[in-house]
Short mmCIF file of C-alpha atoms and ligand atoms in Angstrom, two decimals:
data_model
loop_
_atom_site.label_atom_id
_atom_site.label_comp_id
_atom_site.label_asym_id
_atom_site.label_seq_id
_atom_site.Cartn_x
_atom_site.Cartn_y
_atom_site.Cartn_z
CA UNK A 84 128.64 133.72 96.59
CA UNK A 85 126.02 135.46 98.74
CA UNK A 86 122.67 133.96 99.71
CA UNK A 87 120.98 136.33 97.25
CA UNK A 88 123.24 135.18 94.40
CA UNK A 89 122.76 131.53 95.27
CA UNK A 90 118.99 131.89 95.40
CA UNK A 91 118.91 133.97 92.20
CA UNK A 92 120.97 131.37 90.37
CA UNK A 93 118.81 128.47 91.48
CA UNK A 94 115.70 130.28 90.31
CA UNK A 95 117.30 131.25 87.00
CA UNK A 96 118.18 127.60 86.26
CA UNK A 97 114.64 126.52 87.03
CA UNK A 98 113.19 129.27 84.86
CA UNK A 99 115.48 128.52 81.90
CA UNK A 100 114.45 124.89 81.97
CA UNK A 101 110.78 125.83 82.12
CA UNK A 102 110.42 124.03 85.45
CA UNK A 103 109.19 126.83 87.70
CA UNK A 104 106.53 125.60 90.09
CA UNK A 105 103.65 127.88 90.87
CA UNK A 106 100.70 127.67 93.16
CA UNK A 107 97.22 128.54 92.00
CA UNK A 108 94.69 130.12 94.32
CA UNK A 109 91.36 128.38 94.00
CA UNK A 110 88.08 129.90 95.10
CA UNK A 111 86.73 126.60 96.34
CA UNK A 112 85.96 123.24 94.92
CA UNK A 113 85.60 119.56 95.65
CA UNK A 114 86.51 116.24 94.12
CA UNK A 115 84.40 117.01 91.02
CA UNK A 116 84.69 120.76 90.48
CA UNK A 117 87.24 123.46 91.11
CA UNK A 118 86.74 127.21 90.71
CA UNK A 119 89.67 129.41 89.74
CA UNK A 120 89.27 133.10 88.87
CA UNK A 121 85.49 132.72 88.95
CA UNK A 122 85.77 130.05 86.27
CA UNK A 123 84.48 126.57 87.02
CA UNK A 124 86.43 123.52 85.85
CA UNK A 125 85.95 119.79 86.14
CA UNK A 126 88.60 118.74 88.65
CA UNK A 127 90.88 115.93 87.45
CA UNK A 128 93.74 116.82 89.81
CA UNK A 129 92.49 116.02 93.30
CA UNK A 130 93.47 113.05 95.47
CA UNK A 131 90.03 113.15 97.12
CA UNK A 132 89.20 109.92 95.26
CA UNK A 133 85.92 109.18 97.03
CA UNK A 134 84.74 112.75 97.51
CA UNK A 135 84.87 112.43 101.31
CA UNK A 136 86.42 115.88 101.87
CA UNK A 137 82.88 117.32 101.66
CA UNK A 138 81.00 114.49 103.34
CA UNK A 139 78.39 115.86 105.75
CA UNK A 140 79.00 113.10 108.33
CA UNK A 141 82.71 113.90 108.56
CA UNK A 142 82.14 117.66 108.68
CA UNK A 143 79.64 117.16 111.49
CA UNK A 144 82.07 114.97 113.44
CA UNK A 145 84.76 117.64 113.09
CA UNK A 146 82.36 120.33 114.32
CA UNK A 147 81.29 118.25 117.30
CA UNK A 148 84.92 117.46 118.09
CA UNK A 149 85.76 121.16 118.06
CA UNK A 150 82.87 121.91 120.41
CA UNK A 151 84.11 119.29 122.82
CA UNK A 152 87.91 119.60 122.58
CA UNK A 153 88.49 123.04 121.04
CA UNK A 154 90.33 123.54 117.77
CA UNK A 155 93.86 122.60 118.82
CA UNK A 156 95.60 119.87 120.79
CA UNK A 157 97.46 122.40 122.92
CA UNK A 158 100.71 120.49 122.89
CA UNK A 159 102.70 117.47 121.87
CA UNK A 160 101.10 114.11 122.52
CA UNK A 161 103.93 113.50 124.96
CA UNK A 162 102.84 116.47 127.08
CA UNK A 163 99.10 117.10 127.21
CA UNK A 164 98.06 116.84 123.54
CA UNK A 165 96.92 113.20 123.49
CA UNK A 166 93.15 112.85 123.97
CA UNK A 167 90.53 110.11 124.01
CA UNK A 168 89.77 111.06 120.42
CA UNK A 169 93.35 110.25 119.37
CA UNK A 170 93.39 107.03 121.38
CA UNK A 171 90.05 105.88 119.93
CA UNK A 172 91.20 106.55 116.38
CA UNK A 173 94.47 104.68 116.91
CA UNK A 174 92.68 101.72 118.46
CA UNK A 175 90.11 101.56 115.67
CA UNK A 176 92.74 101.73 112.95
CA UNK A 177 94.94 99.06 114.52
CA UNK A 178 91.99 96.74 115.00
CA UNK A 179 90.64 97.32 111.49
CA UNK A 180 93.95 96.72 109.76
CA UNK A 181 95.02 93.82 111.97
CA UNK A 182 97.98 95.39 113.77
CA UNK A 183 98.81 95.63 117.46
CA UNK A 184 99.30 99.37 117.31
CA UNK A 185 98.68 102.48 115.23
CA UNK A 186 100.41 105.81 115.91
CA UNK A 187 99.03 109.05 114.50
CA UNK A 188 101.19 111.59 112.72
CA UNK A 189 100.36 115.04 111.45
CA UNK A 190 101.10 114.06 107.83
CA UNK A 191 102.35 111.20 105.70
CA UNK A 192 105.49 113.19 105.01
CA UNK A 193 106.20 113.48 108.73
CA UNK A 194 105.40 109.81 109.37
CA UNK A 195 107.85 108.62 106.72
CA UNK A 196 110.58 110.96 107.90
CA UNK A 197 110.06 110.01 111.53
CA UNK A 198 110.04 106.25 111.06
CA UNK A 199 113.11 106.15 108.85
CA UNK A 200 115.03 108.62 111.04
CA UNK A 201 114.20 106.66 114.18
CA UNK A 202 115.10 103.25 112.74
CA UNK A 203 118.01 103.67 110.34
CA UNK A 204 121.52 103.53 111.81
CA UNK A 205 124.99 103.80 110.30
CA UNK A 206 125.51 100.16 109.37
CA UNK A 207 121.99 99.63 108.08
CA UNK A 208 120.78 99.72 104.53
CA UNK A 209 117.58 101.01 103.03
CA UNK A 210 116.54 99.41 99.77
CA UNK A 211 113.85 101.54 98.15
CA UNK A 212 111.86 101.28 94.95
CA UNK A 213 113.31 103.78 92.48
CA UNK A 214 109.97 105.59 92.22
CA UNK A 215 109.23 105.76 95.94
CA UNK A 216 107.77 109.05 97.16
CA UNK A 217 110.04 112.03 97.88
CA UNK A 218 109.27 111.79 101.60
CA UNK A 219 110.71 108.26 101.70
CA UNK A 220 113.74 108.78 99.50
CA UNK A 221 114.66 112.04 101.17
CA UNK A 222 114.41 110.52 104.64
CA UNK A 223 116.59 107.63 103.49
CA UNK A 224 119.11 110.05 101.98
CA UNK A 225 119.32 112.09 105.16
CA UNK A 226 119.73 109.03 107.37
CA UNK A 227 123.14 107.57 108.24
CA UNK A 228 122.12 104.30 106.55
CA UNK A 229 123.14 103.39 103.01
CA UNK A 230 120.41 103.96 100.43
CA UNK A 231 120.19 101.70 97.38
CA UNK A 232 117.32 101.84 94.93
CA UNK A 233 115.90 98.82 93.13
CA UNK A 234 114.24 98.89 89.70
CA UNK A 235 110.60 99.92 89.92
CA UNK A 236 108.38 97.01 90.95
CA UNK A 237 111.12 94.45 90.15
CA UNK A 238 111.54 91.89 92.94
CA UNK A 239 114.49 90.39 91.02
CA UNK A 240 116.30 93.72 91.24
CA UNK A 241 115.65 93.86 94.99
CA UNK A 242 116.85 90.27 95.28
CA UNK A 243 120.19 91.21 93.71
CA UNK A 244 120.68 94.02 96.20
CA UNK A 245 119.71 91.74 99.09
CA UNK A 246 122.23 89.14 97.98
CA UNK A 247 125.12 91.45 98.89
CA UNK A 248 125.77 91.01 102.61
CA UNK A 249 124.91 93.99 104.82
CA UNK A 250 126.60 94.79 108.12
CA UNK A 251 123.44 95.94 109.90
CA UNK A 252 119.68 95.65 109.41
CA UNK A 253 117.79 95.95 106.14
CA UNK A 254 114.70 98.08 105.54
CA UNK A 255 112.91 97.61 102.22
CA UNK A 256 110.70 100.53 101.27
CA UNK A 257 107.94 100.71 98.69
CA UNK A 258 104.46 102.10 98.03
CA UNK A 259 101.23 100.13 97.69
CA UNK A 260 99.93 102.14 94.72
CA UNK A 261 102.48 104.50 93.18
CA UNK A 262 101.56 108.16 93.35
CA UNK A 263 102.83 109.25 89.94
CA UNK A 264 102.21 106.06 87.94
CA UNK A 265 99.14 104.56 89.57
CA UNK A 266 100.52 101.01 89.34
CA UNK A 267 100.68 98.52 92.19
CA UNK A 268 103.71 97.01 93.89
CA UNK A 269 104.08 93.20 93.82
CA UNK A 270 103.86 93.18 97.60
CA UNK A 271 103.74 89.42 98.13
CA UNK A 272 107.02 88.86 96.30
CA UNK A 273 108.67 91.83 97.97
CA UNK A 274 107.53 90.64 101.40
CA UNK A 275 108.76 87.09 100.78
CA UNK A 276 112.28 87.97 99.68
CA UNK A 277 112.60 90.66 102.33
CA UNK A 278 111.66 88.18 105.05
CA UNK A 279 114.09 85.60 103.64
CA UNK A 280 116.84 88.20 104.04
CA UNK A 281 115.65 88.91 107.63
CA UNK A 282 114.77 92.47 106.66
CA UNK A 283 111.69 94.54 107.33
CA UNK A 284 109.28 95.76 104.70
CA UNK A 285 107.77 99.26 104.96
CA UNK A 286 104.78 99.96 102.70
CA UNK A 287 103.50 103.49 102.20
CA UNK A 288 99.90 102.98 101.09
CA UNK A 289 98.89 106.62 100.63
CA UNK A 290 97.01 105.82 97.41
CA UNK A 291 95.70 102.35 98.26
CA UNK A 292 94.24 102.99 101.70
CA UNK A 293 90.46 103.40 101.55
CA UNK A 294 90.35 102.32 97.92
CA UNK A 295 91.41 98.70 97.53
CA UNK A 296 91.11 95.56 99.63
CA UNK A 297 88.05 94.48 101.57
CA UNK A 298 86.16 97.59 102.82
CA UNK A 299 89.09 99.71 101.63
CA UNK A 300 91.68 98.25 104.01
CA UNK A 301 94.35 98.92 101.41
CA UNK A 302 97.00 97.30 99.28
CA UNK A 303 98.56 95.07 101.94
CA UNK A 304 95.22 93.58 102.92
CA UNK A 305 94.35 93.15 99.25
CA UNK A 306 97.56 91.24 98.57
CA UNK A 307 97.42 89.27 101.81
CA UNK A 308 100.57 90.56 103.49
CA UNK A 309 101.24 92.21 106.83
CA UNK A 310 104.50 94.15 106.55
CA UNK A 311 106.38 95.14 109.71
CA UNK A 312 105.56 98.78 108.97
CA UNK A 313 102.59 100.13 107.10
CA UNK A 314 101.94 103.83 106.55
CA UNK A 315 98.42 105.01 105.77
CA UNK A 316 97.63 108.64 105.01
CA UNK A 317 94.35 110.49 105.41
CA UNK A 318 94.78 113.28 102.85
CA UNK A 319 93.72 111.14 99.92
CA UNK A 320 90.76 108.73 99.99
CA UNK A 321 89.86 109.65 103.58
CA UNK A 322 89.43 113.26 102.44
CA UNK A 323 91.05 114.87 105.50
CA UNK A 324 94.78 114.89 106.34
CA UNK A 325 97.18 113.20 108.72
CA UNK A 326 98.68 109.71 108.74
CA UNK A 327 99.28 106.65 110.86
CA UNK A 328 102.05 104.12 111.24
CA UNK A 329 100.90 100.54 111.85
CA UNK A 330 103.30 98.25 113.65
CA UNK A 331 103.66 95.85 116.56
CA UNK A 332 103.57 96.84 120.22
CA UNK A 333 107.34 96.98 120.78
CA UNK A 334 107.97 99.05 117.66
CA UNK A 335 105.23 101.47 118.73
CA UNK A 336 106.85 101.91 122.14
CA UNK A 337 110.20 102.41 120.40
CA UNK A 338 108.74 105.09 118.08
CA UNK A 339 107.15 106.84 121.05
CA UNK A 340 110.66 107.16 122.51
CA UNK A 341 112.62 108.02 119.37
CA UNK A 342 110.33 109.47 116.66
CA UNK A 343 111.16 113.15 116.96
CA UNK A 344 108.27 114.27 114.75
CA UNK A 345 105.96 112.90 117.43
CA UNK A 346 107.78 114.17 120.47
CA UNK A 347 108.66 117.70 119.40
CA UNK A 348 105.54 118.62 117.47
CA UNK A 349 101.98 119.60 118.38
CA UNK A 350 99.61 116.65 118.11
CA UNK A 351 96.90 116.55 115.47
CA UNK A 352 93.85 118.56 116.66
CA UNK A 353 91.56 116.17 118.57
CA UNK A 354 88.62 117.43 116.50
CA UNK A 355 90.46 116.19 113.41
CA UNK A 356 90.83 112.79 115.07
CA UNK A 357 87.04 112.81 115.59
CA UNK A 358 86.58 113.64 111.91
CA UNK A 359 88.97 110.85 110.95
CA UNK A 360 87.11 108.33 113.06
CA UNK A 361 83.96 109.27 111.14
CA UNK A 362 85.93 109.08 107.88
CA UNK A 363 86.99 105.51 108.70
CA UNK A 364 83.36 104.50 109.15
CA UNK A 365 82.56 106.17 105.81
CA UNK A 366 85.42 104.27 104.14
CA UNK A 367 84.16 100.98 105.54
CA UNK A 368 80.73 101.66 104.05
CA UNK A 369 81.93 103.10 100.75
CA UNK A 370 81.63 100.07 98.46
CA UNK A 371 79.19 101.98 96.25
CA UNK A 372 81.63 104.88 95.90
CA UNK A 373 84.50 102.51 95.15
CA UNK A 374 82.33 100.90 92.47
CA UNK A 375 81.52 104.26 90.88
CA UNK A 376 85.23 105.08 90.86
CA UNK A 377 86.00 101.72 89.24
CA UNK A 378 83.36 102.39 86.56
CA UNK A 379 84.90 105.79 85.86
CA UNK A 380 88.37 104.25 85.54
CA UNK A 381 87.12 101.69 83.01
CA UNK A 382 85.25 104.36 81.02
CA UNK A 383 88.31 106.60 80.92
CA UNK A 384 90.74 103.88 79.89
CA UNK A 385 88.48 102.64 77.12
CA UNK A 386 88.09 106.15 75.73
CA UNK A 387 91.76 107.05 76.07
CA UNK A 388 93.21 103.94 74.43
CA UNK A 389 93.51 105.55 70.98
CA UNK A 390 95.18 108.79 72.13
CA UNK A 391 98.68 109.42 70.74
CA UNK A 392 100.22 109.23 74.22
CA UNK A 393 101.21 106.30 76.35
CA UNK A 394 98.54 105.53 78.90
CA UNK A 395 100.25 104.17 82.00
CA UNK A 396 99.53 100.60 83.04
CA UNK A 397 97.26 101.55 85.93
CA UNK A 398 93.93 100.30 87.19
CA UNK A 399 93.84 102.88 89.98
CA UNK A 400 92.31 106.36 90.18
CA UNK A 401 95.68 107.74 89.03
CA UNK A 402 95.71 107.65 85.22
CA UNK A 403 98.88 109.28 83.89
CA UNK A 404 99.23 110.10 80.22
CA UNK A 405 102.95 110.08 79.48
CA UNK A 406 103.70 112.95 77.11
CA UNK A 407 107.51 112.97 77.45
CA UNK A 408 108.40 116.56 76.63
CA UNK A 409 107.95 119.01 79.50
CA UNK A 410 106.71 121.97 77.52
CA UNK A 411 104.31 119.85 75.51
CA UNK A 412 102.85 118.53 78.75
CA UNK A 413 102.32 122.11 79.92
CA UNK A 414 100.72 123.13 76.63
CA UNK A 415 98.36 120.18 76.77
CA UNK A 416 97.36 120.94 80.35
CA UNK A 417 96.63 124.53 79.30
CA UNK A 418 94.47 123.41 76.36
CA UNK A 419 92.50 121.12 78.64
CA UNK A 420 91.94 124.03 81.01
CA UNK A 421 90.71 126.14 78.13
CA UNK A 422 88.22 123.35 77.52
CA UNK A 423 87.09 123.39 81.15
CA UNK A 424 89.05 120.42 82.53
CA UNK A 425 91.57 121.02 85.30
CA UNK A 426 94.46 118.58 84.77
CA UNK A 427 97.98 118.92 86.19
CA UNK A 428 101.17 118.53 84.21
CA UNK A 429 103.81 116.73 86.29
CA UNK A 430 107.39 117.36 85.28
CA UNK A 431 110.88 116.39 86.41
CA UNK A 432 112.23 116.32 89.06
CA UNK A 433 108.95 114.97 90.45
CA UNK A 434 109.07 112.29 87.72
CA UNK A 435 112.12 110.91 85.83
CA UNK A 436 113.51 113.08 82.99
CA UNK A 437 111.72 112.56 79.67
CA UNK A 438 108.52 111.30 81.30
CA UNK A 439 106.60 114.54 81.80
CA UNK A 440 102.96 113.65 82.01
CA UNK A 441 99.42 114.66 82.62
CA UNK A 442 98.49 113.15 85.96
CA UNK A 443 94.78 112.64 85.61
CA UNK A 444 93.00 111.59 88.78
CA UNK A 445 89.46 110.30 88.76
CA UNK A 446 86.97 110.37 91.58
CA UNK A 447 83.80 108.56 92.54
CA UNK A 448 81.98 111.88 92.29
CA UNK A 449 82.67 112.30 88.57
CA UNK A 450 79.66 111.57 86.38
CA UNK A 451 79.93 109.58 83.16
CA UNK A 452 79.42 112.80 81.19
CA UNK A 453 82.42 114.37 83.02
CA UNK A 454 84.68 111.55 81.88
CA UNK A 455 83.33 111.89 78.34
CA UNK A 456 84.01 115.62 78.35
CA UNK A 457 87.60 115.01 79.46
CA UNK A 458 88.06 112.42 76.71
CA UNK A 459 86.66 114.75 74.06
CA UNK A 460 88.94 117.55 75.25
CA UNK A 461 91.93 115.23 75.17
CA UNK A 462 91.16 114.14 71.62
CA UNK A 463 90.74 117.79 70.53
CA UNK A 464 93.91 118.91 72.32
C1 PLP B 1258 100.78 112.14 99.51
C2 PLP B 1258 101.83 111.16 99.84
C3 PLP B 1258 102.58 111.25 101.01
C4 PLP B 1258 102.49 112.44 101.91
O1 PLP B 1258 101.36 112.38 102.67
P1 PLP B 1258 100.82 113.73 103.32
O2 PLP B 1258 99.90 113.25 104.37
O3 PLP B 1258 100.15 114.48 102.23
O4 PLP B 1258 102.01 114.45 103.86
C5 PLP B 1258 103.45 110.24 101.32
N1 PLP B 1258 103.62 109.19 100.50
C6 PLP B 1258 102.94 109.08 99.35
C7 PLP B 1258 103.17 107.90 98.48
C8 PLP B 1258 102.05 110.06 98.97
O5 PLP B 1258 101.40 109.98 97.83
#
């Protein structure tokens, strides 16, 4: 088979199953609105939960950073790409979240890949929640370690896997708030049984950071645990992009030697680090925004309770409506768009087969009338 045949066949299979993914060009937007083909929609698909992507303070910090440092880092952090802006952001993050060290990465995807690739050896095992993010499961799959998955949010299932003796070290991997279901991991129980088995817990808090816990410190702070490795990402509540790994001093030094995504990649632009430092201050002061988001979540869940679809058990900004059938999910998303609400249908393989859904995300910038319009459209659709 030639490359062309292989590629053609893969696409054909996708097309037949109605699973083709397509990008949509938007003409601008924010956490509340999105404009596509000159048409304005209410945006219920963004991860910009607090609306910080358009915050004037963060934009200003980015502009000032660019004036001072230029627009690019000019190299890997291991060469000449590591500036005072990066160092200040790392120090602030570590201090705020109660860790010895924070290391910046260009994205959450890269951070997860780098940490797992650097740590996991041949005799080790990675025990991951079945619904953990693609970046975690893929890294675990590519590593020489053995990957086992435990039932979603079931400490007893993890306990059974831990009971089997392992030759090497054990890394338990989960998320704080799950990206496709919006539910929270029972972090205390997971931490306790992982520690009993002398393993390390790694929590990816992409959807909890900035949103839950005192001042938005995230899921681990909220549940009173300090896992060996915590990943926070800045593309969601912080409204920017990038990520950080929080760990102890020795692990940070180890990652600086062995995390290839850090060593062989251009560092985050220093101006972005300036913007992120401003974003952290905004997050710390965002109790009013978090309250508005919480109000929107309650309003949505009350109004959606009598819809003929299963509303996921989520108290987060991620409010999935489980439709089941893939094509029906697509049809529904289209009807909502016709009614002026931009909602994404999420289909397998991103979610398990038979659980196609509308992944509705709410933001602090939505007004009560926006939520009501979405609910009306859902009832009509
Ligand atoms: C979005 C997300 C990532 C990836 O983060 P990026 O910074 O967007 O690369 C990783 N893990 C989870 C759980 C996510 O939701």
